CSV table of C-alpha atoms in Angstrom, one decimal:
chain,number,residue,atom,x,y,z
R,1,UNK,CA,10.7,9.3,72.4
R,2,UNK,CA,14.5,8.8,71.4
R,3,UNK,CA,15.7,7.5,67.6
R,4,UNK,CA,17.7,3.6,67.7
R,5,UNK,CA,19.2,5.8,64.0
R,6,UNK,CA,21.3,9.2,64.3
R,7,UNK,CA,20.9,11.6,62.5
R,8,UNK,CA,22.3,11.6,58.9
R,9,UNK,CA,23.4,14.8,56.6
R,10,UNK,CA,22.0,17.2,59.6
R,11,UNK,CA,18.5,15.7,59.4
R,12,UNK,CA,16.9,13.2,61.7
R,13,UNK,CA,14.7,10.2,60.7
R,14,UNK,CA,11.5,10.0,60.3
R,15,UNK,CA,9.4,8.0,62.9
R,16,UNK,CA,6.2,6.1,61.7
R,17,UNK,CA,3.7,4.9,63.9
R,18,UNK,CA,2.6,1.1,63.1
R,19,UNK,CA,-1.9,0.3,63.4
R,20,UNK,CA,-2.5,-2.6,66.0
R,21,UNK,CA,-4.7,-3.9,63.4
R,22,UNK,CA,-5.7,-3.3,59.6
R,23,UNK,CA,-6.3,-5.4,56.6
R,24,UNK,CA,-1.7,-5.8,56.4
R,25,UNK,CA,0.0,-8.6,57.2
R,26,UNK,CA,3.5,-6.9,57.3
R,27,UNK,CA,5.2,-3.5,58.6
R,28,UNK,CA,6.5,-3.6,54.6
R,29,UNK,CA,2.7,-4.1,53.4
R,30,UNK,CA,1.9,-1.3,55.6
R,31,UNK,CA,4.8,0.7,54.1
R,32,UNK,CA,3.3,0.2,50.6
R,33,UNK,CA,0.0,1.4,51.6
R,34,UNK,CA,1.1,4.6,52.6
R,35,UNK,CA,3.9,5.0,50.3
R,36,UNK,CA,3.8,2.6,47.3
R,37,UNK,CA,2.4,5.2,44.9
R,38,UNK,CA,5.7,7.0,45.1
R,39,UNK,CA,8.3,4.2,45.5
R,40,UNK,CA,7.6,0.8,45.8
R,41,UNK,CA,10.5,-0.8,44.3
R,42,UNK,CA,12.5,2.2,47.5
R,43,UNK,CA,10.7,0.6,50.0
R,44,UNK,CA,11.4,-3.5,49.2
R,45,UNK,CA,15.1,-1.9,48.8
R,46,UNK,CA,15.3,-0.7,52.6
R,47,UNK,CA,13.7,-3.7,54.0
R,48,UNK,CA,16.2,-5.8,51.9
R,49,UNK,CA,19.2,-3.8,53.4
R,50,UNK,CA,18.0,-3.2,56.8
R,51,UNK,CA,17.8,0.0,56.6
R,52,UNK,CA,14.0,0.4,58.1
R,53,UNK,CA,14.2,-0.9,61.9
R,54,UNK,CA,12.1,-0.5,65.3
R,55,UNK,CA,12.8,0.1,68.5
R,56,UNK,CA,15.8,-0.7,69.9
R,57,UNK,CA,17.1,-0.3,66.4
R,58,UNK,CA,16.4,-3.5,64.9
R,59,UNK,CA,16.1,-4.3,61.0
R,60,UNK,CA,12.6,-5.1,59.9
R,61,UNK,CA,12.7,-7.8,56.7
R,62,UNK,CA,9.9,-8.0,54.1
R,63,UNK,CA,8.6,-10.6,56.5
R,64,UNK,CA,8.4,-8.5,59.8
R,65,UNK,CA,4.8,-9.1,61.4
R,66,UNK,CA,2.8,-5.8,61.5
R,67,UNK,CA,2.1,-6.3,65.1
R,68,UNK,CA,5.7,-6.7,65.9
R,69,UNK,CA,6.6,-2.7,66.7
R,70,UNK,CA,4.5,0.2,67.5
R,71,UNK,CA,7.5,2.6,65.9
R,72,UNK,CA,9.4,2.2,62.7
R,73,UNK,CA,13.0,4.7,61.4
R,74,UNK,CA,13.9,5.4,58.3
R,75,UNK,CA,15.5,8.4,56.6
R,76,UNK,CA,13.6,9.5,53.9
R,77,UNK,CA,14.9,10.1,50.3
R,78,UNK,CA,15.5,13.7,50.0
R,79,UNK,CA,15.2,15.5,47.1
R,80,UNK,CA,17.8,18.3,45.9
R,81,UNK,CA,17.4,21.8,47.3
R,82,UNK,CA,18.8,25.1,45.3
R,83,UNK,CA,20.0,26.9,48.4
R,84,UNK,CA,18.5,29.9,49.2
R,85,UNK,CA,21.0,33.3,49.1
R,86,UNK,CA,21.0,34.2,53.0
R,87,UNK,CA,23.3,33.0,55.3
R,88,UNK,CA,23.0,32.4,59.1
R,89,UNK,CA,25.4,34.0,61.6
R,90,UNK,CA,26.7,33.2,64.2
R,91,UNK,CA,26.4,35.8,67.5
R,92,UNK,CA,27.9,33.3,70.7
R,93,UNK,CA,28.6,29.7,70.8
R,94,UNK,CA,29.5,28.0,74.8
R,95,UNK,CA,29.6,24.5,75.7
R,96,UNK,CA,25.4,24.6,76.0
R,97,UNK,CA,24.0,27.4,73.7
R,98,UNK,CA,24.3,28.7,70.6
R,99,UNK,CA,22.7,32.1,69.9
R,100,UNK,CA,23.1,33.2,65.7
R,101,UNK,CA,21.4,35.9,63.4
R,102,UNK,CA,18.7,33.8,61.2
R,103,UNK,CA,18.1,36.1,58.0
R,104,UNK,CA,15.1,36.2,56.2
R,105,UNK,CA,13.4,33.5,54.1
R,106,UNK,CA,15.4,30.5,55.8
R,107,UNK,CA,12.9,28.7,58.1
R,108,UNK,CA,14.3,27.2,61.3
R,109,UNK,CA,13.4,23.9,60.5
R,110,UNK,CA,12.7,21.8,58.1
R,111,UNK,CA,9.4,21.4,56.8
R,112,UNK,CA,7.5,21.3,53.3
R,113,UNK,CA,10.5,22.3,50.5
R,114,UNK,CA,13.1,22.9,52.7
R,115,UNK,CA,15.1,20.8,54.5
R,116,UNK,CA,18.4,21.0,54.1
R,117,UNK,CA,17.7,24.5,53.9
R,118,UNK,CA,17.0,25.6,56.9
R,119,UNK,CA,18.6,26.8,60.0
R,120,UNK,CA,19.1,24.1,62.2
R,121,UNK,CA,20.0,21.7,58.8
R,122,UNK,CA,22.6,24.2,57.8
R,123,UNK,CA,24.4,24.2,61.5
R,124,UNK,CA,23.7,21.0,62.5
R,125,UNK,CA,26.2,20.3,59.4
R,126,UNK,CA,28.3,23.7,59.3
R,127,UNK,CA,29.4,23.0,62.8
R,128,UNK,CA,29.2,19.2,63.3
R,129,UNK,CA,26.5,19.3,65.9
R,130,UNK,CA,24.5,16.4,65.3
R,131,UNK,CA,22.2,17.1,68.3
R,132,UNK,CA,21.8,20.8,68.2
R,133,UNK,CA,17.8,21.3,68.3
R,134,UNK,CA,16.4,25.3,68.6
R,135,UNK,CA,14.6,26.3,71.3
R,136,UNK,CA,12.0,28.5,69.8
R,137,UNK,CA,11.5,29.2,66.5
R,138,UNK,CA,10.7,32.1,64.0
R,139,UNK,CA,8.5,32.3,61.1
R,140,UNK,CA,10.9,32.2,58.1
R,141,UNK,CA,9.9,35.4,56.7
R,142,UNK,CA,10.7,36.7,60.2
R,143,UNK,CA,15.0,37.6,60.6
R,144,UNK,CA,17.1,38.3,64.0
R,145,UNK,CA,17.9,36.3,67.5
R,146,UNK,CA,17.4,32.9,67.8
R,147,UNK,CA,18.7,30.2,70.1
R,148,UNK,CA,19.8,26.3,70.2
R,149,UNK,CA,20.3,23.9,72.6
R,150,UNK,CA,23.7,22.3,71.8
R,151,UNK,CA,24.0,20.2,75.1
R,152,UNK,CA,21.4,17.7,75.8
R,153,UNK,CA,22.1,17.3,79.2
R,154,UNK,CA,21.0,20.7,80.0
R,155,UNK,CA,18.7,21.6,77.1
R,156,UNK,CA,15.4,20.5,79.7
R,157,UNK,CA,16.3,24.0,82.0
R,158,UNK,CA,16.7,25.9,79.2
R,159,UNK,CA,13.1,24.4,77.5
R,160,UNK,CA,11.6,25.4,81.6
R,161,UNK,CA,12.8,29.2,81.1
R,162,UNK,CA,10.6,28.9,77.7
R,163,UNK,CA,7.7,27.2,79.0
R,164,UNK,CA,7.0,29.4,82.2
R,165,UNK,CA,7.8,32.4,80.6
R,166,UNK,CA,10.8,33.7,82.3
R,167,UNK,CA,12.1,35.3,78.7
R,168,UNK,CA,11.1,38.1,77.3
R,169,UNK,CA,11.9,39.2,73.7
R,170,UNK,CA,11.6,41.9,71.5
R,171,UNK,CA,10.9,42.6,68.4
R,172,UNK,CA,11.2,45.4,65.4
R,173,UNK,CA,9.1,46.3,62.5
R,174,UNK,CA,8.6,48.7,60.0
R,175,UNK,CA,5.3,49.8,59.3
R,176,UNK,CA,3.2,53.0,57.9
R,177,UNK,CA,3.7,55.8,60.8
R,178,UNK,CA,-0.4,56.1,60.9
R,179,UNK,CA,-2.5,53.9,60.6
R,180,UNK,CA,-4.3,53.4,57.2
R,181,UNK,CA,-8.1,54.8,56.7
R,182,UNK,CA,-10.6,53.1,58.7
R,183,UNK,CA,-9.0,53.0,61.5
R,184,UNK,CA,-8.7,55.4,65.1
R,185,UNK,CA,-5.6,56.8,65.9
R,186,UNK,CA,-2.9,55.1,68.2
R,187,UNK,CA,-2.1,56.9,71.1
R,188,UNK,CA,1.5,54.9,72.1
R,189,UNK,CA,2.8,52.8,73.4
R,190,UNK,CA,0.1,50.7,73.2
R,191,UNK,CA,-0.6,47.2,74.6
R,192,UNK,CA,-3.4,45.1,72.3
R,193,UNK,CA,-4.9,42.2,74.0
R,194,UNK,CA,-7.4,39.4,72.3
R,195,UNK,CA,-7.9,35.9,71.4
R,196,UNK,CA,-6.5,34.2,68.6
R,197,UNK,CA,-6.6,31.0,67.0
R,198,UNK,CA,-4.7,29.3,64.5
R,199,UNK,CA,-5.7,25.7,62.5
R,200,UNK,CA,-3.8,23.1,61.1
R,201,UNK,CA,-5.5,23.6,57.5
R,202,UNK,CA,-5.5,27.2,57.8
R,203,UNK,CA,-3.0,29.3,56.7
R,204,UNK,CA,-3.9,32.3,58.7
R,205,UNK,CA,-4.1,33.1,62.0
R,206,UNK,CA,-7.3,34.8,63.6
R,207,UNK,CA,-8.8,36.8,66.1
R,208,UNK,CA,-11.9,35.1,67.5
R,209,UNK,CA,-14.5,36.3,70.4
R,210,UNK,CA,-13.3,34.9,74.0
R,211,UNK,CA,-10.7,35.3,76.7
R,212,UNK,CA,-7.4,37.0,75.8
R,213,UNK,CA,-4.7,34.8,75.1
R,214,UNK,CA,-2.6,37.1,73.1
R,215,UNK,CA,-1.1,40.2,74.7
R,216,UNK,CA,1.6,42.3,72.6
R,217,UNK,CA,2.7,46.4,73.4
R,218,UNK,CA,3.7,48.3,70.9
R,219,UNK,CA,6.0,51.3,71.3
R,220,UNK,CA,6.9,53.9,68.1
R,221,UNK,CA,10.4,54.7,67.9
R,222,UNK,CA,11.1,56.7,65.1
R,223,UNK,CA,9.3,58.4,62.0
R,224,UNK,CA,11.1,58.7,58.8
R,225,UNK,CA,10.0,58.7,54.3
R,226,UNK,CA,9.9,56.2,52.8
R,227,UNK,CA,10.8,56.0,49.3
R,228,UNK,CA,11.3,52.1,48.6
R,229,UNK,CA,9.5,51.0,45.4
R,230,UNK,CA,6.2,49.5,46.5
R,231,UNK,CA,6.0,45.1,47.9
R,232,UNK,CA,3.6,42.8,49.0
R,233,UNK,CA,2.6,43.2,52.1
R,234,UNK,CA,0.6,44.9,54.6
R,235,UNK,CA,1.2,48.2,55.1
R,236,UNK,CA,0.4,52.1,53.3
R,237,UNK,CA,-1.1,55.3,52.7
R,238,UNK,CA,-4.4,52.7,51.4
R,239,UNK,CA,-3.7,49.5,53.4
R,240,UNK,CA,-2.3,47.9,50.5
R,241,UNK,CA,1.2,47.7,51.6
R,242,UNK,CA,2.5,50.2,48.8
R,243,UNK,CA,5.0,52.2,49.6
R,244,UNK,CA,4.7,55.8,48.1
R,245,UNK,CA,8.2,58.3,47.6
R,246,UNK,CA,7.7,60.0,50.8
R,247,UNK,CA,5.1,58.2,52.6
R,248,UNK,CA,6.3,58.8,56.3
R,249,UNK,CA,7.0,55.1,57.3
R,250,UNK,CA,7.7,54.4,61.8
R,251,UNK,CA,9.6,52.2,63.1
R,252,UNK,CA,8.1,50.5,66.1
R,253,UNK,CA,9.7,47.9,69.1
R,254,UNK,CA,7.3,45.2,70.0
R,255,UNK,CA,7.2,43.4,73.0
R,256,UNK,CA,5.3,39.9,73.3
R,257,UNK,CA,4.0,38.4,76.6
R,258,UNK,CA,2.5,35.8,74.4
R,259,UNK,CA,3.2,33.2,72.1
R,260,UNK,CA,0.6,32.8,69.2
R,261,UNK,CA,1.6,32.5,65.9
R,262,UNK,CA,1.9,35.1,63.8
R,263,UNK,CA,0.7,37.4,67.7
R,264,UNK,CA,3.0,40.0,65.8
R,265,UNK,CA,1.5,40.4,62.0
R,266,UNK,CA,-1.9,40.1,63.3
R,267,UNK,CA,-1.9,43.3,66.2
R,268,UNK,CA,-0.1,45.1,63.9
R,269,UNK,CA,-2.2,44.9,61.3
R,270,UNK,CA,-5.4,45.4,64.1
R,271,UNK,CA,-3.9,48.6,64.3
R,272,UNK,CA,-4.2,49.5,60.7
R,273,UNK,CA,-0.6,49.3,61.0
R,274,UNK,CA,0.2,46.4,58.9
R,275,UNK,CA,3.7,45.6,58.5
R,276,UNK,CA,5.5,45.9,55.9
R,277,UNK,CA,6.2,43.4,52.6
R,278,UNK,CA,3.8,41.4,54.8
R,279,UNK,CA,1.7,39.1,52.5
R,280,UNK,CA,-0.1,37.5,54.8
R,281,UNK,CA,-2.1,40.2,57.4
R,282,UNK,CA,-4.2,42.3,57.1
R,283,UNK,CA,-4.6,41.0,53.0
R,284,UNK,CA,-4.2,37.4,52.2
R,285,UNK,CA,-1.9,38.3,48.6
R,286,UNK,CA,-1.4,35.7,45.6
R,287,UNK,CA,1.4,33.4,46.4
R,288,UNK,CA,4.6,35.1,44.7
R,289,UNK,CA,8.3,33.3,44.0
R,290,UNK,CA,10.5,34.9,46.8
R,291,UNK,CA,11.4,38.2,46.7
R,292,UNK,CA,15.0,39.1,47.9
R,293,UNK,CA,14.3,42.9,47.6
R,294,UNK,CA,11.5,42.6,49.6
R,295,UNK,CA,11.9,41.2,53.0
R,296,UNK,CA,8.9,41.1,55.6
R,297,UNK,CA,10.2,44.1,57.9
R,298,UNK,CA,9.8,42.5,61.3
R,299,UNK,CA,12.8,41.4,63.4
R,300,UNK,CA,13.7,39.7,66.8
R,301,UNK,CA,16.0,42.5,67.6
R,302,UNK,CA,16.6,40.7,71.5
R,303,UNK,CA,16.2,37.9,73.7
R,304,UNK,CA,17.1,37.9,77.9
R,305,UNK,CA,16.6,35.9,80.4
R,306,UNK,CA,18.5,34.6,83.6
R,307,UNK,CA,21.0,31.7,82.2
R,308,UNK,CA,20.0,28.5,84.3
R,309,UNK,CA,23.7,27.2,84.1
R,310,UNK,CA,25.2,30.6,85.4
R,311,UNK,CA,22.7,32.3,86.8
R,312,UNK,CA,23.4,35.2,85.7
R,313,UNK,CA,20.6,37.2,83.4
R,314,UNK,CA,22.1,37.2,79.4
R,315,UNK,CA,20.5,38.9,76.7
R,316,UNK,CA,21.6,38.6,73.2
R,317,UNK,CA,21.4,41.6,70.4
R,318,UNK,CA,21.0,40.7,67.0
R,319,UNK,CA,23.6,43.0,64.4
R,320,UNK,CA,21.1,43.4,61.5
R,321,UNK,CA,19.0,46.2,60.1
R,322,UNK,CA,15.2,46.2,59.0
R,323,UNK,CA,16.0,47.4,54.9
R,324,UNK,CA,13.7,49.8,54.8
R,325,UNK,CA,15.0,51.8,58.2
R,326,UNK,CA,18.5,51.5,57.2
R,327,UNK,CA,17.3,52.7,53.5
R,328,UNK,CA,16.1,56.3,55.0
R,329,UNK,CA,19.2,56.4,57.4
R,330,UNK,CA,22.5,58.6,56.0
């Protein structure tokens, strides 16, 4: 449903569905029930100022009956945010698409404590593109190629490509060169298939019994000696993530044929090759402040598809390098 309020400061207005019935006589009564414990005066002030609107952009007041609107829209009061010390770079921009290199630690879209400090909001404000919408997502800790639609008129043509799995993605990661103890040796290239699930109430994705719904092809590209200080994550000779001086590491190419949450991290961990600096897999570590010197060693290297506007095959490649692999080069 289209918001009657425009994007403001790079952020969409919040939509709230009002209940059809209940002990509330007015829309404001319901808002007080939901959020009055946080800022009751602010809610009253917004209704008085006409800053809360219903369908068609009609301003609501304190007396607007609950049943008069199904949805209402309003702008949240955003807390101040400290700018993350990472930067986006633009790889391509035209009338339909914006392609960027997203850095580690920056989320794709607003969520939780990251609103202004998301790739979407930063780019909307930086480029004055309020209609910008991501075509897919990268985890906050994953860096690399990220596509946005700049044109609402052609957006659907690109969305269909993703829905029909007509977009090929390529990732790279750095992990141990050999599986952790207790895991069998791997003959590369290998295809990992299993059934994954993730609920909203649980932080991690899980592998469960059943028909496979996740598939990744994994190829080892090169091996090298690691020499970085120990960091959080799921690799290392003892399987804990510690990178010892001289430990053999490897750079891998990952080609997902499906797009489950945390799929690549789970599939690498299932081989005993958890990705360097992964705080989730194979073991969930205690939450700690972001360590910008030890990013997750996972990069969305490239993406390719047949452009639905030009009919020509296109490919976009990241210019970023994984720090552990770059450190090993002369």
